[in-house]
Amino acid sequence: MTQPVVLVVEDDPAQREVLAYNIRAEGYLVETAENGDEALLMVQEHAPDVVVLDWMLPNVSGIEICRQIKAKSETRDIPVIMLSARSEETDRVRGLETGADDYVVKPYSVAELLARIRTQLRRSRPSAVGQRLEFEDVVMDVEEHRVYRGDAPLKLGPTEFRLLATFMERPGRVWSREQLLDRVWGRDIYVDTRTVDVHVGRLRKALCSTGRADPVRTVRGAGYALG
């Protein structure tokens, strides 16, 4: 499976660096943003697996950022952990009602935050015992690089394999073309977004080669989803 990506949104440079260092040490990829506008752009383009979001940000508050993340179909399933010095029950309720999946009061221990990140990842990414992913009648053996639909083996190229793995890690989630480019091709490689359509087409052809229905769904104006 792909390494989980955690986006840290914190305007204080020292705190941002400490958070990033400790989360990387846990084995995750880390992206950072220092304000709300940058955070929204990175969420839209890079589709992190978890967002660690400070409440008090310049210009646009973390509450508003969380609201916007949860308002869009392609990003609403991304878990958001809100960090705040506000410890009153009314503040915690407000954060959770805005859509935050968890609320951590400052000061907090690094161990506690990492545990909460792991919890959100377990909820949002299906477990893969022995690197095995399943969705309905589609089974992927990540280690052996094999895919089956029912009992029939499927022939997939490397790109289609990575594309399917991305879909199967988060069934039902809508991925934009830009997000798929980022996950499947990498952030340092320029590829036209139309290339995504070509490879999704190849993946669909392989998945339907057994005569079964196409499990990949096109979401008009948004992208693609599995199921």
PDB file of N, CA and C in Angstrom, residues 53-57 61-63 82-85:
ATOM      1  N   LEU A  53      -4.897  19.990  11.881  1.00  0.00           N
ATOM      2  CA  LEU A  53      -5.263  21.377  11.601  1.00  0.00           C
ATOM      3  C   LEU A  53      -5.360  22.221  12.869  1.00  0.00           C
ATOM      4  N   ASP A  54      -4.563  23.288  12.935  1.00  0.00           N
ATOM      5  CA  ASP A  54      -4.628  24.203  14.070  1.00  0.00           C
ATOM      6  C   ASP A  54      -5.859  25.103  13.947  1.00  0.00           C
ATOM      7  N   TRP A  55      -6.541  25.332  15.057  1.00  0.00           N
ATOM      8  CA  TRP A  55      -7.740  26.178  15.044  1.00  0.00           C
ATOM      9  C   TRP A  55      -7.388  27.618  14.704  1.00  0.00           C
ATOM     10  N   MET A  56      -6.353  28.163  15.386  1.00  0.00           N
ATOM     11  CA  MET A  56      -6.003  29.575  15.261  1.00  0.00           C
ATOM     12  C   MET A  56      -5.018  29.785  14.114  1.00  0.00           C
ATOM     13  N   LEU A  57      -5.530  30.150  12.963  1.00  0.00           N
ATOM     14  CA  LEU A  57      -4.712  30.434  11.788  1.00  0.00           C
ATOM     15  C   LEU A  57      -4.961  31.871  11.352  1.00  0.00           C
ATOM     16  N   SER A  61      -9.773  30.874   9.777  1.00  0.00           N
ATOM     17  CA  SER A  61      -9.614  29.990  10.936  1.00  0.00           C
ATOM     18  C   SER A  61      -9.633  28.522  10.534  1.00  0.00           C
ATOM     19  N   GLY A  62      -9.093  27.690  11.419  1.00  0.00           N
ATOM     20  CA  GLY A  62      -9.122  26.259  11.183  1.00  0.00           C
ATOM     21  C   GLY A  62     -10.538  25.725  11.084  1.00  0.00           C
ATOM     22  N   ILE A  63     -11.461  26.330  11.825  1.00  0.00           N
ATOM     23  CA  ILE A  63     -12.866  25.928  11.764  1.00  0.00           C
ATOM     24  C   ILE A  63     -13.406  26.090  10.345  1.00  0.00           C
ATOM     25  N   MET A  82      -8.411  18.367  14.756  1.00  0.00           N
ATOM     26  CA  MET A  82      -8.304  19.779  15.130  1.00  0.00           C
ATOM     27  C   MET A  82      -7.438  19.939  16.373  1.00  0.00           C
ATOM     28  N   LEU A  83      -6.467  20.863  16.301  1.00  0.00           N
ATOM     29  CA  LEU A  83      -5.626  21.201  17.447  1.00  0.00           C
ATOM     30  C   LEU A  83      -6.043  22.565  17.968  1.00  0.00           C
ATOM     31  N   SER A  84      -6.231  22.679  19.287  1.00  0.00           N
ATOM     32  CA  SER A  84      -6.671  23.964  19.820  1.00  0.00           C
ATOM     33  C   SER A  84      -6.342  24.097  21.298  1.00  0.00           C
ATOM     34  N   ALA A  85      -6.047  25.337  21.711  1.00  0.00           N
ATOM     35  CA  ALA A  85      -5.859  25.633  23.134  1.00  0.00           C
ATOM     36  C   ALA A  85      -7.206  25.828  23.816  1.00  0.00           C
TER      37      ALA A  85
END
